[in-house]
Tab-separated table of C-alpha atoms and ligand atoms in Angstrom:
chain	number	residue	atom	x	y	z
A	1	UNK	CA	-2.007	-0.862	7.166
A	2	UNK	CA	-5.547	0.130	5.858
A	3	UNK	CA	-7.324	-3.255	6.009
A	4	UNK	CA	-10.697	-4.149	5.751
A	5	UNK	CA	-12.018	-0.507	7.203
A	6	UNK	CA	-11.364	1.059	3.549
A	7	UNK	CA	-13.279	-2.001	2.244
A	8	UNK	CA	-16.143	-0.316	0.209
A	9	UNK	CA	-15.276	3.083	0.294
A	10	UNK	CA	-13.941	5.284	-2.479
A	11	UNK	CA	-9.936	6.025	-2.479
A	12	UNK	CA	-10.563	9.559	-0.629
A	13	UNK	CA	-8.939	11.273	-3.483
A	14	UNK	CA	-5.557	10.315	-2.426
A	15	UNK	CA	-3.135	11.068	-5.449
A	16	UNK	CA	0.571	10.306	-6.566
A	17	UNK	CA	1.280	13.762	-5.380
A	18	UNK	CA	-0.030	13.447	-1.923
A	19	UNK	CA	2.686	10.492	-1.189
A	20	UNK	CA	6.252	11.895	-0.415
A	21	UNK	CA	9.358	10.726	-1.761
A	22	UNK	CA	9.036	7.223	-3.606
A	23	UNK	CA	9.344	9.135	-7.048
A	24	UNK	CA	11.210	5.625	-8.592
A	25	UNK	CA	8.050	3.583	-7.225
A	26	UNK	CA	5.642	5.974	-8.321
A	27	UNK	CA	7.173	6.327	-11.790
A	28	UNK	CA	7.500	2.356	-12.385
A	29	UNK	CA	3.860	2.218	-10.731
A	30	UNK	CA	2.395	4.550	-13.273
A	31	UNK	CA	3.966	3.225	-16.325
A	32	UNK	CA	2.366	-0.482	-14.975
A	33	UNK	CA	-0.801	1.318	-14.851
A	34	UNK	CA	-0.892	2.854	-18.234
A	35	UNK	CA	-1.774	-1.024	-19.275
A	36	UNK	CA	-4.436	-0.888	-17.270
A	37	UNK	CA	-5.551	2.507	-19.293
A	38	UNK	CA	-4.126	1.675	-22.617
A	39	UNK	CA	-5.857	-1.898	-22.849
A	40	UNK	CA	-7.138	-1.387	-26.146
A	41	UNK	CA	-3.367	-1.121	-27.078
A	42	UNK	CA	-2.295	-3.497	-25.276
A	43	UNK	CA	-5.046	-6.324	-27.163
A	44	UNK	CA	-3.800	-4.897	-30.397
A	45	UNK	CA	-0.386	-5.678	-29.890
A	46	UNK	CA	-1.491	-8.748	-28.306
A	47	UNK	CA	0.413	-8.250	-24.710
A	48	UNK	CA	-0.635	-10.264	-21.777
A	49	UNK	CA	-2.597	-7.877	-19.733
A	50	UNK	CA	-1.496	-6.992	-16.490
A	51	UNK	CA	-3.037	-8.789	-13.737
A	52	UNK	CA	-1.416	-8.387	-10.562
A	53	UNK	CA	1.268	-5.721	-9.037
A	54	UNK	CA	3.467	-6.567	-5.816
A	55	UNK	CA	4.617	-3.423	-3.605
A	56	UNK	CA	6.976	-4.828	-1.398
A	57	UNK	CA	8.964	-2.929	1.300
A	58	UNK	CA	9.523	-2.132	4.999
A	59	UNK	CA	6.366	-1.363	6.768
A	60	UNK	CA	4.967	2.359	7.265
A	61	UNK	CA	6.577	3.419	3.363
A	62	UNK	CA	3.399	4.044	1.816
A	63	UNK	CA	2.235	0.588	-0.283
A	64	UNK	CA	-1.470	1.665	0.855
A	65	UNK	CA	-0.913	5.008	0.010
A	66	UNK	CA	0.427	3.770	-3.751
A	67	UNK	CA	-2.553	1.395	-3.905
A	68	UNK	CA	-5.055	3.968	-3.293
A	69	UNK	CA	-3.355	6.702	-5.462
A	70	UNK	CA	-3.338	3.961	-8.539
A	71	UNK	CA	-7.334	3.878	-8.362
A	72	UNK	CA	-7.530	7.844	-8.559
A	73	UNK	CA	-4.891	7.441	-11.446
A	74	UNK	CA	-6.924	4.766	-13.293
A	75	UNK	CA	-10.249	6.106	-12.139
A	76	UNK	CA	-11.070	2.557	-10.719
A	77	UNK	CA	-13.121	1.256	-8.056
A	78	UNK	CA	-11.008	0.557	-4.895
A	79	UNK	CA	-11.558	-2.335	-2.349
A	80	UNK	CA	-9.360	-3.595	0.131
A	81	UNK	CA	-8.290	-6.383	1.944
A	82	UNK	CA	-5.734	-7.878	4.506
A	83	UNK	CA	-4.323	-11.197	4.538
A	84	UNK	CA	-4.856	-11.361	7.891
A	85	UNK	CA	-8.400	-11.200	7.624
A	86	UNK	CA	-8.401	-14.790	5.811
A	87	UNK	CA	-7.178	-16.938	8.152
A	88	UNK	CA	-10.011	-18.922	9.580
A	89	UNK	CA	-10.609	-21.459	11.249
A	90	UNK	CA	-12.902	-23.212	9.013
A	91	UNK	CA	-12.017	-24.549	5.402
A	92	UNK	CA	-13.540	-22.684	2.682
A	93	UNK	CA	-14.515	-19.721	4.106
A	94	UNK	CA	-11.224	-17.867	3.246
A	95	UNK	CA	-12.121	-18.807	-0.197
A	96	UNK	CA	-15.628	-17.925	-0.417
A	97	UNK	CA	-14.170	-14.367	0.544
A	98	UNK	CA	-11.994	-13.865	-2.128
A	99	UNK	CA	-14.909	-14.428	-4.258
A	100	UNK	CA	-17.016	-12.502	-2.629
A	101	UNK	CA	-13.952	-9.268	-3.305
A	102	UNK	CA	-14.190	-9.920	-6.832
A	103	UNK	CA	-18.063	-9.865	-6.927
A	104	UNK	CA	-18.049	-7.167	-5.341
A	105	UNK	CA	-14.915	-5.278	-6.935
A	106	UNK	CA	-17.654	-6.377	-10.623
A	107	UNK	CA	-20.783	-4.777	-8.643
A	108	UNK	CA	-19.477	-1.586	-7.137
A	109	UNK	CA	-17.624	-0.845	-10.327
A	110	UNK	CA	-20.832	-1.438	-12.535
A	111	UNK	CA	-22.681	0.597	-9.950
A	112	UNK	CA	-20.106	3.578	-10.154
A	113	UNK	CA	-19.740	3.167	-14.236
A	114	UNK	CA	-16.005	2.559	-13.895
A	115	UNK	CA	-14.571	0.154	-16.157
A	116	UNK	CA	-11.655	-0.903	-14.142
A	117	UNK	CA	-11.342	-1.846	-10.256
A	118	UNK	CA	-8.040	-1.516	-8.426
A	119	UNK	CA	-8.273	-4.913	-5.703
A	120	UNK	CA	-5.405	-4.012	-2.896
A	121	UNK	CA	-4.624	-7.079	-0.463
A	122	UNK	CA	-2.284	-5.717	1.994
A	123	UNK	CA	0.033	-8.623	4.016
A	124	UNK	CA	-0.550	-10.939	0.955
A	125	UNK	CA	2.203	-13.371	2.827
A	126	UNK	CA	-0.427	-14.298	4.871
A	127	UNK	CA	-2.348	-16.484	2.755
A	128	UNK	CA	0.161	-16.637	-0.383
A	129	UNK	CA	3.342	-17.858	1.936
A	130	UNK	CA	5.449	-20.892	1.381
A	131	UNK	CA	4.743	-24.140	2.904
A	132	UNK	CA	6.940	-26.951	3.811
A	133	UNK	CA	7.050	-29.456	1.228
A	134	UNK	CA	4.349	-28.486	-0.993
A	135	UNK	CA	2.308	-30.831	-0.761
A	136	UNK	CA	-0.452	-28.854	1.544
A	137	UNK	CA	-0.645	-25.996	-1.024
A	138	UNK	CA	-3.645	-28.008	-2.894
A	139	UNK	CA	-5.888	-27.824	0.321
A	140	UNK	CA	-4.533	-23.844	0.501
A	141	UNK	CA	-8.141	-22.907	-0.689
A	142	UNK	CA	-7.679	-19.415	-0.164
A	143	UNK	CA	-4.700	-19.065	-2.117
A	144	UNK	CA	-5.969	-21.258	-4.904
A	145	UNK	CA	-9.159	-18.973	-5.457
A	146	UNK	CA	-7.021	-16.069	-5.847
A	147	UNK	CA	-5.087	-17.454	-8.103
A	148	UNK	CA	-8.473	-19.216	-9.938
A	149	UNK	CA	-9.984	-15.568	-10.147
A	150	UNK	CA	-6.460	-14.187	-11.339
A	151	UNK	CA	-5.861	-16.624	-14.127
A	152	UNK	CA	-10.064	-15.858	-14.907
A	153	UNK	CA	-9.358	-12.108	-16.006
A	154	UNK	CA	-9.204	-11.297	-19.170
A	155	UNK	CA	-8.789	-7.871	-21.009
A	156	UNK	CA	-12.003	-8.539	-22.790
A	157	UNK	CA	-13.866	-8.918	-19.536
A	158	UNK	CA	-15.905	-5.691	-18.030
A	159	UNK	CA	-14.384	-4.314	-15.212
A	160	UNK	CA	-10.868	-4.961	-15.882
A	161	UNK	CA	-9.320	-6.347	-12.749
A	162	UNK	CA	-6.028	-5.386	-11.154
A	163	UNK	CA	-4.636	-6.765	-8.165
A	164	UNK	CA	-1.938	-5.026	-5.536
A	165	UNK	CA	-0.357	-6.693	-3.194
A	166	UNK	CA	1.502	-5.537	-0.193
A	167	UNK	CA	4.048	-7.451	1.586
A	168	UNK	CA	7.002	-6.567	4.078
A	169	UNK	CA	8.484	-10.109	3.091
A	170	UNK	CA	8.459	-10.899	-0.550
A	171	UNK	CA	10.757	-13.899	0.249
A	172	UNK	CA	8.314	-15.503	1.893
A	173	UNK	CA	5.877	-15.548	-1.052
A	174	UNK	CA	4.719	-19.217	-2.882
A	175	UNK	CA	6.289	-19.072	-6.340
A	176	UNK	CA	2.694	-19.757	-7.730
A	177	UNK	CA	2.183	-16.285	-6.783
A	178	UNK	CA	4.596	-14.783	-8.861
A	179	UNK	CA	4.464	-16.727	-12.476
A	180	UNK	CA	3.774	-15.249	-15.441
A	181	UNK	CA	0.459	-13.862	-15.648
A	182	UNK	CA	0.120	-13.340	-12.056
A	183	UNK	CA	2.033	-11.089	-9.609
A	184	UNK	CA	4.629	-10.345	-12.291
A	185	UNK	CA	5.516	-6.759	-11.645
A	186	UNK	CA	7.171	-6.186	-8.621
A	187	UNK	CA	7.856	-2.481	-7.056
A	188	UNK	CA	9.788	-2.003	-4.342
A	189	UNK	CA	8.903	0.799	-2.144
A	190	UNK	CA	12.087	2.031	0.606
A	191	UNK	CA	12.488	3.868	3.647
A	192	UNK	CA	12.723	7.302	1.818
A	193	UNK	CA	16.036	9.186	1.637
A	194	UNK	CA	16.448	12.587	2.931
A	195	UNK	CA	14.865	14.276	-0.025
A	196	UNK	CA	11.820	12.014	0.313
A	197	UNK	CA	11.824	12.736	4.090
A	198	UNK	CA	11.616	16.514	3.714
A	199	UNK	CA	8.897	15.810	1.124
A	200	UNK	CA	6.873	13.616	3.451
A	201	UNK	CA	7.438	16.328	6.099
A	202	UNK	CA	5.960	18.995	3.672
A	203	UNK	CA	3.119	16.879	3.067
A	204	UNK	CA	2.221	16.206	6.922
A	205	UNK	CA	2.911	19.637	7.435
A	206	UNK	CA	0.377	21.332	5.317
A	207	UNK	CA	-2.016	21.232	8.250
A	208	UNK	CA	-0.033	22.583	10.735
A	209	UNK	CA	0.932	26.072	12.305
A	210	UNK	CA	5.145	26.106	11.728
A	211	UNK	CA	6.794	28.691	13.459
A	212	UNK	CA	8.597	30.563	10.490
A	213	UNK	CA	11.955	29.751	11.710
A	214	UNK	CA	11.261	25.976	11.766
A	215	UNK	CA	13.936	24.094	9.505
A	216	UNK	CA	12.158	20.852	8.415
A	217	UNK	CA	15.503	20.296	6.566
A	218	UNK	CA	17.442	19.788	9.269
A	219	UNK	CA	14.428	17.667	10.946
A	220	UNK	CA	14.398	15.347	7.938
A	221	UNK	CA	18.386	14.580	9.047
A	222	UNK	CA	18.074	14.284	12.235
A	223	UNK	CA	14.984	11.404	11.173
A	224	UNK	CA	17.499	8.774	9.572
A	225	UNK	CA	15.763	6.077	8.494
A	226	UNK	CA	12.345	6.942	9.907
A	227	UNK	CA	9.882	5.294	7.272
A	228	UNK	CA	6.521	7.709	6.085
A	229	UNK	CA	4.330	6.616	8.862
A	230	UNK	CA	6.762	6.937	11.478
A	231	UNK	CA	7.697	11.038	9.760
A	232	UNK	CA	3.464	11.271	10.292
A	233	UNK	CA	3.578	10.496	13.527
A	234	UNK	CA	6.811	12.699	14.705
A	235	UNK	CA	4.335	15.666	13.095
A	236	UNK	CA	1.769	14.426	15.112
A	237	UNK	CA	3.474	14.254	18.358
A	238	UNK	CA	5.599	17.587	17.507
A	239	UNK	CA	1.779	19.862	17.211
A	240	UNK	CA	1.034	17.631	20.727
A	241	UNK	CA	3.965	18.906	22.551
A	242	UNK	CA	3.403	22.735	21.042
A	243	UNK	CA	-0.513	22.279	22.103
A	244	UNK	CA	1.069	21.298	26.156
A	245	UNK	CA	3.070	24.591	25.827
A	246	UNK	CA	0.288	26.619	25.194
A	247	UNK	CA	1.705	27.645	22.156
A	248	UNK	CA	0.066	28.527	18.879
A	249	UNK	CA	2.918	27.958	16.546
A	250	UNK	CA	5.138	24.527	16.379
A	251	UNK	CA	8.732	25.009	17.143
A	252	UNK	CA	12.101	23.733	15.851
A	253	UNK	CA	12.496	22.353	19.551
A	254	UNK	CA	8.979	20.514	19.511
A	255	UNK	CA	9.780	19.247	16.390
A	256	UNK	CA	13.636	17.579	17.657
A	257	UNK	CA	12.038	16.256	20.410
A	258	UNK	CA	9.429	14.502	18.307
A	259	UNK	CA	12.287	12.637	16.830
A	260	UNK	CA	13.346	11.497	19.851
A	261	UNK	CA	9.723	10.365	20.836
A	262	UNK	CA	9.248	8.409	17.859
A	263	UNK	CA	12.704	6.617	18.566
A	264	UNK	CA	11.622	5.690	21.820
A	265	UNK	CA	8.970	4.455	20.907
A	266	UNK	CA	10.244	2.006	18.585
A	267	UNK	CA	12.815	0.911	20.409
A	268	UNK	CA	10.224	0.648	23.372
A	269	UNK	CA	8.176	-1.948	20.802
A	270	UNK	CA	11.055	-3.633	20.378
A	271	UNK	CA	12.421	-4.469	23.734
A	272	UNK	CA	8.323	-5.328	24.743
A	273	UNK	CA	8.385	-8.421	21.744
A	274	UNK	CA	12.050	-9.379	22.817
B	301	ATP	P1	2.206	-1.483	6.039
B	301	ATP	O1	3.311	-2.277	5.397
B	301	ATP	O2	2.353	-1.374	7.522
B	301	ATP	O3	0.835	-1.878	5.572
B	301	ATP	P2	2.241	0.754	4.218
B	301	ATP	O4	3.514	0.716	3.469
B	301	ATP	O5	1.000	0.283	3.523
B	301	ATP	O6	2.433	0.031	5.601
B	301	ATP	P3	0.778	3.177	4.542
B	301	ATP	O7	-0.383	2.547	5.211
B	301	ATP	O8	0.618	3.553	3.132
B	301	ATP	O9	2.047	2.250	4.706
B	301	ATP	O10	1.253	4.432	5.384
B	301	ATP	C1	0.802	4.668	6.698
B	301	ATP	C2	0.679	6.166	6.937
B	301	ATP	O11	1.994	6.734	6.953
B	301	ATP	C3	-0.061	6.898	5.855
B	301	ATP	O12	-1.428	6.973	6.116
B	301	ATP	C4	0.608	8.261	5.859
B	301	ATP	O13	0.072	9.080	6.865
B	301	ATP	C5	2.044	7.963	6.239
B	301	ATP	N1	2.913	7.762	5.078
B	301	ATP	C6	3.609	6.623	4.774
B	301	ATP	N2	4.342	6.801	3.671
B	301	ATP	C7	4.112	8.049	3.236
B	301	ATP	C8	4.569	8.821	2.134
B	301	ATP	N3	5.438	8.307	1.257
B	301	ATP	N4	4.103	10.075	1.998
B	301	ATP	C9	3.237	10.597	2.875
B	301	ATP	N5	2.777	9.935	3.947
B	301	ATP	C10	3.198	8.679	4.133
């Protein structure tokens, strides 16, 4: 969701506790990280280090969020990437950006005196997807430096490298992707439950002036299976519709037809790509 645009910059403080809902994610997440923090353990007992993490779930659910909040949690440096951004036309130059991530994922954190750097690649199906037959994965040159730089790290090495992946389609991943030693931990991350809904509601509420007899309760119902992005966006359009009536507070009324909106909308996507 984030792409290249957070490439560089620092995770904006974004922490487990600003991410609704997801507690199972978060909880598996953090006690993936703590080998990241506990490496000095983890060469004592003599356990593989971890190298690679893959969130996978619906879009909109908060993988970039989780990413992001992991760096804060590990005090890392955080770069990011989208698969998307390494398809190219010409060979090799997908590759020679990978590289370029990990250089710079080395620099930034030597710059900032971290000793770990968090690497997230959103839409990692993109260049770690299946082929037919097999037989064109050698020429994959993309994929293969990944998986070079991956199989590179070691615990001994300064920064310690992690990698996240995002993908909406795990199913379509290359198995090379998820041996041992590579993507091995996988956390899936759902379209939140009710609880989780109100929670994301809280969260994208904070900002906002909520009449006092708004019931966010019965809002987070009424939003069945809206995913995080889509319960930021029914905020969004809720304060919109408040801001047209001249009001100063956000009703219960804005916010129900907000729901609606956001329904539209998707189903409006949806007939548009049929
Ligand atoms: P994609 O698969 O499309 O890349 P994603 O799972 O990475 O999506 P994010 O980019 O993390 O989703 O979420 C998009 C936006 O939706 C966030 O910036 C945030 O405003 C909101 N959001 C999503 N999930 C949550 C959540 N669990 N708590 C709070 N806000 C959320």
């Amino acid at each position: 969701a984030s792409g290249s645009k957070n490439r560089g910059k620092s995770p904006g403080f974004m922490t487990f506790d600003d991410i609704g809902g997801q507690d199972s994610a978060k909880k598996e997440l953090v006690e993936a990280l703590d080998f990241l923090i506990k490496h000095e353990e983890i060469k004592k007992f003599g356990i593989r280090p971890l190298k690679g993490i893959l969130l996978t779930g619906p879009p909109g659910t908060g993988k970039t969020l989780l990413a992001k909040a992991s760096a804060h949690y590990t005090n890392s440096v955080f770069m990011s990437a989208s698969g998307s951004e390494f398809v190219e036309m010409y060979v090799g130059v997908g590759a020679s950006r990978i590289r370029d991530l990990f250089k710079e994922a080395r620099s930034r954190a030597e710059k900032e005196k971290k000793d770990s750097a968090i690497i997230f690649i959103d839409e990692i199906d993109v260049i770690g997807g299946k082929r037919d037959g097999g037989q064109q994965r050698e020429y994959d040159q993309t994929l293969n430096q990944l998986l070079t730089e991956m199989d590179g790290m070691h615990t001994s090495q300064s920064p310690r490298i992690l990698i996240v992946g995002a993908t909406n389609r795990k199913e379509m991943l290359d198995s090379a992707l998820l041996r041992p030693g590579r993507f091995d931990r996988h956390i899936q991350v759902d379209l939140p439950d009710k609880k989780g809904r109100l929670h994301i509601l809280n969260i994208h509420a904070k900002n906002k002036p909520l009449a006092e007899n708004v019931n966010l309760d019965r809002i987070a119902q009424e939003a069945f299976q809206f995913s995080g992005a889509q319960l930021e966006s029914l905020m969004n359009e809720a304060a919109i519709y408040a801001m047209r009536d001249s009001l100063d507070l956000i009703q219960q009324s804005h916010l129900s037809r907000a729901v609606d909106k956001v329904l539209m909308g998707e189903k409006t996507d949806r007939e548009s790509t049929m």
